[in-house]
């Protein structure tokens, strides 16, 4: 069972990817954590800074209003200042504080005294009686010099009242109320920007707020409760069902007020998330670039290995004329150099083996010639006897020209017969170059039968042929194929023995019409399975010592392999042995050219 394997190129890519992802992940995580810590510290410091700025601004504004209120009280109730002078002195105070709408107090008889800025009153859309109504509920806390409250007019407009205690020149104590527009205080709170901000009174009621929730300051109460429970002094983070928040608080001395600000953590850490996203994108870009670089490096690395693999496959198919380009001096370059040396050595040895094979084939031919010599002597002796006899008769019948012509014709025929026998034997036995060419299998069978027919007839063995019609030619060597068929015929005759029998040659196309099949059957004793398994091995023989070399069928097998064919042995249907040879008809001519070149180089 073959194990599943990854190509080296894929292994390199996976390794590079994993390492890059680990490195980029560690760097991204480290940078994100460092930035988050730095951003957290910055947000907390910034929240505290925003709150401090609001606290300072609100305190400054309220302190100014308190001072203006006390100055108005001192001017208004000073007995040594006449009314005209009082009017002249109060106008600059209202001009300096345009948000100061009105000033309300009581005289020594307990009657209300009202000073107001007519322009501011008109802008606030309230009447003097309305101002007195707003100032009446204001009361000073016993433990505070100043009380600041948010009031609402009948029209729904929000104003701020500032209630303070003053001491007149006669050392009498009075309560004064200033009605103020919250415009300047709201402007200070808007400095918070993205923060929600609120200015709470001592009773934690809103004085001035920002944000979309109006006077809904439950979030501020929640933040103050976290300050109290955690003992935090400036900034606190807390989690609510509607989100994660960062809050800060500060105390305004004037009026004993509290400034509370908050911001959503998602908004505060938006830049951190953007940086993290940018880091992820940059990391992915780095990974992609590194992967592309890894692909190029791995292709360069494995390209040489792939060329080596292709060259090895060519050598496995018998092509030793291959070499690999050496384009580096590293281990792969050294491997390529060693491979080229191996290929050259194999090429030299392959040429040596072909020389030895040709010598072996030639020795088998000579062995076959020796086997045929007895039959050849008898075959040539008969026509020569006829030639001699008819020549003698011709000498006696010189007086009869017609009889002389008949005898001379017979002499010519028998002489040609001897010439054909000797010619066929000489062509068979000569050393050849082994060139491949288009070859007719039927012609090869006929020539083979012509050589061995008389030899087998002397042993009482009959040859039968059944040649297929219109067989296409194959690319091969006719003389080598003739040697194969003669070897099979002689082996069959030796297996049949003195009792005689039949050797049959049949040719036909196979079922796929891509090969020519030659079938050689005999009526001998057959071949058992154990012998059939080793019959094509060199030096294997079942003959007695001295009757054979054991190389005949091995040479036969080698010749068929050179023709890209196949030979098998089995039991014949009627008894005896059957050899079946399959020779392809579509072998590329380049194969024949390669074999021709190789054979010629060693001949």
C-alpha positions as a printed Julia matrix, in Angstrom:
603×3 Matrix{Float64}:
   0.0     0.0     0.0
   1.53    3.29   -1.13
   1.8     5.99    1.49
   0.42    9.39    0.63
   3.3    11.81    0.17
   3.61   15.57   -0.18
   5.84   17.08   -2.87
   8.89   18.92   -1.54
   7.54   22.13   -3.04
   4.36   21.81   -0.99
   6.36   20.99    2.14
   8.47   24.13    1.64
   5.36   26.26    1.15
   3.64   24.79    4.21
   6.76   25.31    6.33
   7.2    28.89    5.15
   3.5    29.62    5.66
   3.41   28.2     9.18
   6.6    30.0    10.21
   5.43   33.29    8.73
   2.02   33.01   10.34
   3.65   32.29   13.7
   6.09   35.2    13.35
   3.48   37.62   12.05
   1.03   36.44   14.7
   3.55   36.97   17.51
   4.57   40.38   16.17
   0.97   41.45   15.61
  -0.12   40.23   19.04
   2.83   41.9    20.76
   2.32   45.19   18.95
  -1.43   45.08   19.55
  -0.95   44.4    23.27
   1.65   47.14   23.63
  -0.49   49.61   21.73
  -3.59   48.61   23.71
  -1.77   49.17   26.99
  -0.42   52.48   25.78
  -3.81   53.44   24.41
  -5.5    52.47   27.67
  -3.13   54.65   29.65
  -3.62   57.46   27.15
  -7.42   57.19   27.25
  -7.44   57.19   31.04
  -5.12   60.19   31.16
  -7.11   61.95   28.46
 -10.39   61.28   30.29
  -8.91   62.71   33.46
  -7.58   65.7    31.51
 -10.96   66.41   29.89
 -12.68   66.22   33.26
 -10.09   68.49   34.86
 -10.51   71.02   32.06
 -14.29   71.06   32.54
 -13.93   71.24   36.32
 -11.57   74.19   36.07
 -13.68   76.02   33.48
 -16.95   75.5    35.34
 -15.34   76.53   38.63
 -14.0    79.73   37.06
 -17.38   80.64   35.61
 -19.27   79.92   38.83
 -16.72   81.8    40.92
 -17.24   84.81   38.67
 -21.01   84.59   39.05
 -20.66   84.33   42.84
 -18.41   87.39   42.91
 -20.82   89.33   40.67
 -23.77   88.34   42.86
 -22.06   89.52   46.0
 -20.98   92.77   44.37
 -24.56   93.43   43.27
 -25.76   92.69   46.8
 -23.18   95.03   48.3
 -24.01   97.84   45.88
 -27.75   97.37   46.11
 -27.97   97.44   49.89
 -25.33  100.09   50.58
 -27.09  103.02   52.32
 -24.31  105.44   51.48
 -24.85  105.06   47.72
 -27.7   106.92   46.08
 -30.02  105.27   43.56
 -28.47  106.91   40.5
 -25.02  105.77   41.49
 -26.3   102.28   42.22
 -27.84  102.1    38.77
 -24.58  103.3    37.23
 -22.53  100.75   39.19
 -24.73   97.71   38.45
 -24.78   98.16   34.67
 -21.08   97.25   34.18
 -21.58   94.14   36.26
 -24.43   92.93   34.03
 -22.39   93.91   30.98
 -19.41   91.88   32.22
 -21.61   88.83   32.78
 -24.08   88.65   29.88
 -25.38   85.26   31.08
 -26.49   86.88   34.37
 -30.2    87.37   33.74
 -31.42   88.69   37.1
 -30.53   89.31   40.72
 -33.14   88.74   43.46
 -32.96   89.47   47.19
 -35.05   91.01   50.0
 -34.76   94.37   51.77
 -34.89   94.99   55.48
 -38.7    94.92   55.4
 -38.63   91.49   53.7
 -39.83   92.8    50.35
 -38.27   91.29   47.21
 -35.71   93.36   45.35
 -35.13   92.57   41.65
 -32.35   93.68   39.34
 -32.28   92.23   35.82
 -30.78   92.48   32.36
 -33.69   93.35   30.1
 -31.99   91.97   27.0
 -31.21   88.68   28.71
 -34.76   88.54   30.12
 -36.2    88.93   26.65
 -33.85   86.27   25.24
 -34.91   83.9    28.02
 -38.57   84.73   27.32
 -39.45   85.34   30.95
 -41.1    88.21   32.84
 -39.99   89.75   36.13
 -42.74   87.94   37.98
 -41.47   84.72   36.48
 -37.99   85.48   37.75
 -39.33   86.02   41.23
 -41.13   82.7    40.96
 -37.92   80.91   39.97
 -35.9    82.53   42.75
 -38.43   81.97   45.53
 -37.89   78.18   46.0
 -34.12   78.56   46.09
 -32.82   78.03   49.6
 -29.32   77.95   50.97
 -28.01   74.75   52.56
 -26.86   75.18   56.1
 -23.48   73.62   55.37
 -22.8    75.46   52.14
 -22.14   79.09   51.27
 -23.41   78.65   47.72
 -26.13   76.42   46.28
 -26.4    75.9    42.53
 -29.57   74.4    41.03
 -31.14   73.84   37.62
 -34.64   75.31   37.19
 -37.06   75.21   34.29
 -39.25   78.06   33.05
 -42.89   77.7    32.11
 -41.8    77.56   28.48
 -39.5    74.66   29.3
 -36.23   76.55   29.06
 -33.53   75.44   31.48
 -31.82   78.06   33.66
 -29.42   77.95   36.58
 -30.01   79.6    39.94
 -27.14   80.48   42.22
 -28.13   81.06   45.87
 -25.58   82.63   48.18
 -25.45   84.33   51.55
 -23.98   87.82   51.86
 -23.18   90.18   54.74
 -24.18   93.83   54.25
 -22.35   96.88   55.49
 -24.56   96.9    58.56
 -23.43   93.33   59.28
 -26.87   91.97   58.41
 -27.02   88.63   56.57
 -29.03   88.27   53.4
 -29.77   85.51   50.9
 -29.35   86.5    47.27
 -30.33   84.52   44.2
 -28.81   84.97   40.75
 -30.67   83.59   37.73
 -28.13   82.59   35.11
 -28.31   81.28   31.54
 -26.35   77.98   31.29
 -24.89   78.89   27.9
 -21.31   79.41   29.08
 -21.39   76.31   31.3
 -22.65   74.18   28.39
 -19.91   75.61   26.22
 -17.37   74.42   28.75
 -18.95   70.94   28.89
 -18.87   70.71   25.1
 -15.1    70.81   25.27
 -15.41   67.1    26.12
 -16.05   66.37   22.45
 -16.9    62.66   22.1
 -17.35   62.38   25.88
 -20.7    62.57   27.63
 -20.43   65.2    30.38
 -22.67   66.36   33.21
 -22.4    68.88   36.05
 -24.18   67.51   39.11
 -25.32   69.37   42.2
 -24.67   68.22   45.76
 -27.88   66.17   45.63
 -26.62   64.62   42.35
 -29.28   66.39   40.35
 -28.15   67.61   36.93
 -27.17   71.26   36.59
 -25.89   71.2    33.0
 -25.61   68.17   30.67
 -24.43   67.28   27.18
 -25.2    64.3    24.99
 -28.34   62.89   23.45
 -29.99   61.71   26.68
 -30.94   65.12   28.01
 -31.28   65.06   31.78
 -31.08   61.27   32.0
 -27.95   61.12   34.11
 -28.32   57.62   35.49
 -25.07   56.75   33.78
 -23.35   59.43   35.89
 -24.88   58.03   39.07
 -23.67   54.54   38.0
 -20.18   55.88   37.39
 -20.09   57.59   40.8
 -21.22   54.35   42.44
 -18.29   52.58   40.77
 -15.95   55.29   42.04
 -17.24   54.74   45.56
 -17.14   50.92   45.42
 -13.71   50.69   43.79
 -12.18   53.57   45.7
 -11.0    55.12   42.45
  -9.97   58.74   42.58
  -9.93   59.89   38.94
 -10.82   57.3    36.27
 -12.8    54.06   36.34
 -13.78   51.45   33.71
 -17.01   49.55   34.05
 -19.22   47.22   32.07
 -22.94   47.76   31.5
 -25.45   45.81   29.42
 -25.28   48.53   26.78
 -21.49   48.58   26.59
 -18.1    49.11   28.12
 -17.34   52.63   29.36
 -14.53   54.74   30.78
 -15.58   57.46   33.23
 -13.83   60.25   35.12
 -15.02   62.62   37.83
 -13.88   65.85   39.49
 -15.19   68.16   42.22
 -15.99   71.84   41.59
 -15.39   73.77   44.8
 -17.73   76.59   43.85
 -21.16   75.27   44.71
 -19.9    71.84   45.79
 -20.61   70.45   42.3
 -19.31   67.3    40.62
 -18.2    66.94   37.0
 -18.66   63.44   35.51
 -17.53   62.44   32.02
 -17.63   59.14   30.2
 -16.78   57.71   26.81
 -17.58   54.38   25.19
 -14.59   52.07   25.14
 -15.4    51.14   21.55
 -15.01   54.78   20.56
 -11.95   55.27   22.76
 -10.19   52.23   21.35
 -11.3    52.8    17.76
  -7.79   53.72   16.68
  -6.47   50.63   18.45
  -8.87   48.44   16.49
  -7.97   50.25   13.3
  -4.3    49.69   14.04
  -4.97   46.01   14.74
  -6.88   45.71   11.46
  -4.04   47.46    9.66
  -1.54   45.13   11.32
  -3.59   42.13   10.2
  -3.75   43.47    6.64
  -0.01   44.19    6.64
   0.63   40.72    8.08
  -1.49   39.11    5.37
   0.32   41.12    2.71
   3.65   39.99    4.17
   2.43   36.38    4.2
   1.26   36.64    0.57
   4.55   38.23   -0.52
   6.49   35.61    1.41
   4.38   32.85   -0.13
   5.1    34.18   -3.6
   8.77   34.29   -2.7
   8.47   30.78   -1.28
   6.88   29.6    -4.52
   9.75   31.06   -6.53
  12.37   29.62   -4.2
  10.66   26.23   -4.02
  10.25   26.12   -7.79
  13.93   26.88   -8.2
  14.76   24.3    -5.55
  12.44   21.58   -6.81
  12.85   22.4   -10.51
  16.29   20.8   -10.52
  14.89   17.82   -8.61
  12.09   17.49  -11.15
  14.63   17.5   -13.99
  16.56   14.81  -12.14
  13.35   12.8   -11.7
  12.56   13.03  -15.42
  16.09   11.98  -16.3
  15.83    8.99  -13.93
  12.58    7.93  -15.61
  14.29    8.11  -19.01
  17.14    5.94  -17.76
  14.59    3.51  -16.33
  13.14    3.22  -19.85
  16.59    2.42  -21.27
  17.58    5.85  -22.59
  21.07    6.46  -21.23
  21.85    9.44  -23.48
  20.56   11.94  -20.92
  22.22   14.66  -18.89
  21.01   17.19  -16.35
  21.96   20.85  -16.53
  24.07   21.95  -13.55
  22.96   25.46  -12.61
  24.15   25.68   -9.0
  27.06   24.69   -6.81
  24.99   23.47   -3.86
  24.04   19.93   -2.89
  21.54   19.69   -5.76
  24.25   20.78   -8.19
  26.57   18.11   -6.8
  23.76   15.56   -7.12
  23.22   16.59  -10.75
  26.94   16.23  -11.44
  26.99   12.76   -9.87
  23.9    11.81  -11.87
  25.53   12.84  -15.14
  28.59   10.76  -14.26
  26.33    7.79  -13.5
  24.44    8.24  -16.79
  27.71    8.34  -18.75
  28.91    5.19  -16.99
  25.6     3.43  -17.68
  25.79    4.48  -21.33
  29.27    2.96  -21.64
  28.13   -0.24  -19.95
  25.01   -0.41  -22.11
  27.18   -0.27  -25.24
  29.35   -3.01  -23.8
  26.27   -5.12  -23.07
  25.02   -4.63  -26.62
  28.37   -5.81  -27.95
  28.12   -8.87  -25.75
  24.52   -9.42  -26.84
  25.49   -9.26  -30.52
  28.3   -11.71  -29.88
  25.86  -14.0   -28.07
  23.33  -13.76  -30.89
  26.06  -14.58  -33.39
  27.19  -17.58  -31.34
  23.62  -18.85  -31.27
  23.46  -18.43  -35.01
  26.57  -20.51  -35.43
  25.09  -23.13  -33.12
  22.01  -23.2   -35.33
  24.25  -23.52  -38.39
  25.93  -26.5   -36.76
  22.52  -28.05  -36.09
  21.52  -27.52  -39.71
  24.8   -28.76  -41.19
  23.74  -32.43  -41.42
  20.53  -31.59  -43.22
  22.37  -29.08  -45.34
  24.87  -31.71  -46.5
  22.03  -34.05  -47.52
  20.07  -31.18  -49.06
  23.01  -30.05  -51.19
  24.14  -33.6   -51.98
  20.9   -34.52  -53.79
  20.93  -31.67  -56.33
  24.67  -32.06  -56.84
  24.19  -35.79  -57.58
  21.52  -34.85  -60.07
  23.82  -32.26  -61.63
  26.59  -34.84  -61.91
  24.29  -37.5   -63.4
  22.72  -35.23  -65.93
  26.09  -33.89  -66.93
  27.26  -37.44  -67.63
  24.11  -38.17  -69.64
  24.59  -34.97  -71.57
  28.01  -36.15  -72.64
  26.55  -39.46  -73.89
  23.67  -37.84  -75.74
  25.45  -35.18  -77.62
  23.8   -36.58  -80.74
  20.31  -35.69  -79.43
  20.04  -31.85  -78.96
  16.52  -31.89  -77.47
  17.45  -34.38  -74.78
  20.59  -32.35  -74.09
  18.55  -29.15  -73.51
  16.28  -30.95  -71.05
  19.28  -32.21  -69.07
  20.87  -28.77  -69.05
  17.62  -27.22  -67.75
  17.62  -29.72  -64.92
  21.26  -28.91  -64.16
  20.37  -25.19  -64.02
  17.38  -25.77  -61.71
  19.27  -27.95  -59.25
  22.24  -25.59  -59.27
  19.93  -22.65  -58.44
  18.46  -24.73  -55.64
  21.91  -25.28  -54.14
  22.66  -21.57  -54.54
  19.46  -20.61  -52.68
  20.19  -23.01  -49.82
  23.75  -21.77  -49.43
  22.62  -18.11  -49.79
  19.94  -18.4   -47.12
  22.37  -20.04  -44.74
  25.03  -17.41  -45.42
  22.58  -14.54  -44.91
  21.42  -16.08  -41.66
  24.91  -16.73  -40.29
  26.59  -13.43  -41.2
  27.18  -10.7   -38.61
  24.74   -7.82  -39.17
  24.31   -4.31  -37.89
  20.79   -4.86  -36.57
  19.09   -1.98  -38.4
  15.32   -1.68  -37.95
  13.1    -1.31  -41.01
   9.56   -2.03  -42.12
   9.33   -5.81  -42.05
   6.67   -8.26  -43.25
   6.09  -10.93  -40.61
   4.73  -13.37  -43.18
   7.94  -13.08  -45.23
  10.01  -13.7   -42.08
   7.98  -16.86  -41.39
   8.36  -18.1   -44.97
  12.14  -17.62  -45.0
  12.51  -19.28  -41.62
  10.47  -22.28  -42.74
  12.49  -22.48  -45.96
  15.72  -22.9   -43.99
  14.56  -25.45  -41.39
  11.96  -27.34  -43.42
  14.3   -30.02  -44.76
  16.12  -30.38  -41.4
  12.77  -31.03  -39.64
  11.61  -33.34  -42.45
  14.67  -35.53  -41.88
  13.44  -35.93  -38.28
   9.92  -36.8   -39.45
   8.58  -33.39  -38.31
   6.13  -31.63  -40.6
   5.78  -27.81  -40.73
   2.36  -26.23  -41.19
   1.72  -22.53  -41.8
  -1.43  -20.42  -41.5
  -0.5   -16.86  -42.4
  -2.94  -14.01  -41.92
  -3.83  -11.81  -44.84
  -3.13   -8.07  -45.15
  -0.97   -7.91  -42.05
   0.61   -4.48  -41.65
   4.41   -4.31  -41.54
   6.19   -3.8   -38.25
   9.34   -1.86  -37.49
  11.97   -4.5   -36.78
  14.98   -6.53  -37.87
  13.98   -9.38  -40.2
  17.13  -11.43  -39.64
  16.81  -11.32  -35.84
  13.14  -12.3   -36.01
  14.05  -15.1   -38.42
  16.59  -16.35  -35.87
  13.82  -16.37  -33.21
  11.46  -18.49  -35.33
  14.22  -20.9   -36.42
  15.3   -21.34  -32.8
  11.7   -22.11  -31.77
  11.31  -24.57  -34.68
  14.56  -26.43  -33.88
  13.65  -26.57  -30.16
  10.23  -27.93  -31.1
  11.79  -30.63  -33.32
  14.16  -31.64  -30.51
  11.26  -31.8   -28.04
   9.11  -33.93  -30.42
  11.87  -36.52  -30.84
  12.22  -39.39  -33.31
   8.51  -40.31  -33.29
   7.74  -37.27  -35.41
   5.07  -34.65  -35.16
   3.99  -31.23  -36.34
   5.2   -27.65  -35.84
   2.64  -24.98  -36.74
   3.25  -21.31  -37.54
   0.26  -18.92  -37.48
   0.17  -15.13  -37.89
  -2.73  -12.78  -37.16
  -3.69   -9.41  -35.66
  -4.6    -9.25  -31.98
  -8.07   -8.19  -30.8
  -7.01   -4.56  -30.31
  -5.48   -4.39  -33.82
  -2.29   -2.86  -32.44
   0.01   -5.91  -32.57
   0.91   -8.79  -34.88
   0.75  -12.17  -33.12
   2.96  -15.11  -34.16
   1.92  -18.45  -32.65
   4.27  -21.45  -32.75
   2.68  -24.77  -31.63
   4.23  -28.22  -31.49
   2.94  -31.7   -30.71
   5.73  -32.52  -28.26
   5.36  -33.46  -24.58
   4.74  -29.85  -23.52
   6.31  -27.74  -20.77
   5.33  -27.93  -17.1
   4.73  -24.78  -15.02
   8.02  -24.98  -13.13
  10.04  -25.08  -16.36
   7.88  -22.38  -17.99
   8.66  -19.97  -15.12
  12.43  -20.16  -15.83
  12.55  -21.03  -19.52
  13.76  -17.59  -20.66
  16.49  -17.3   -18.03
  20.11  -17.44  -19.28
  21.8   -20.88  -19.11
  18.55  -22.62  -18.18
  18.08  -25.84  -20.17
  16.36  -29.21  -19.86
  18.67  -30.87  -22.4
  21.42  -33.28  -21.54
  24.92  -31.92  -20.91
  26.62  -31.01  -24.18
  23.32  -30.73  -26.12
  22.8   -27.01  -25.6
  24.11  -23.8   -24.03
  20.9   -22.71  -22.33
  21.11  -19.34  -24.09
  18.83  -19.88  -27.09
  15.52  -18.85  -25.5
  17.26  -16.14  -23.46
  18.55  -14.6   -26.69
  15.08  -15.04  -28.2
  13.55  -13.17  -25.26
  16.11  -10.36  -25.59
  15.4    -9.94  -29.32
  11.66   -9.69  -28.72
  12.24   -7.15  -25.91
  14.39   -5.06  -28.29
  11.38   -4.99  -30.61
   9.19   -3.7   -27.72
   7.27   -6.94  -27.95
   6.38   -9.81  -25.65
   6.8   -13.6   -25.75
   4.95  -16.11  -23.57
   4.88  -19.89  -23.28
   1.85  -22.03  -22.45
   0.3   -25.4   -23.2
  -0.99  -25.88  -26.75
  -4.71  -26.8   -27.05
  -3.94  -30.2   -28.6
  -1.0   -30.96  -26.35
   2.59  -29.84  -26.61
   3.92  -26.31  -26.14
   2.77  -22.97  -27.51
   4.99  -19.91  -27.88
   3.11  -16.68  -28.59
   4.96  -13.59  -29.81
   3.32  -10.14  -29.89
   5.03   -7.41  -31.89
   3.53   -3.89  -31.86
   2.84   -2.22  -35.18
   2.76    1.34  -33.81
   6.27    1.54  -32.32
   7.64    4.99  -33.12
  10.3     5.05  -35.8
  12.54    6.9   -33.37
  12.8     3.68  -31.37
  14.09    1.88  -34.4
  16.47    4.72  -35.12
  17.84    4.56  -31.57
  18.34    0.79  -31.83
  20.0     1.13  -35.22
  22.42    3.74  -33.91
  23.2     1.69  -30.83
  23.74   -1.53  -32.76
  25.93    0.13  -35.36
  28.12    1.68  -32.73
  29.09   -1.69  -31.3
  29.31   -3.77  -34.47
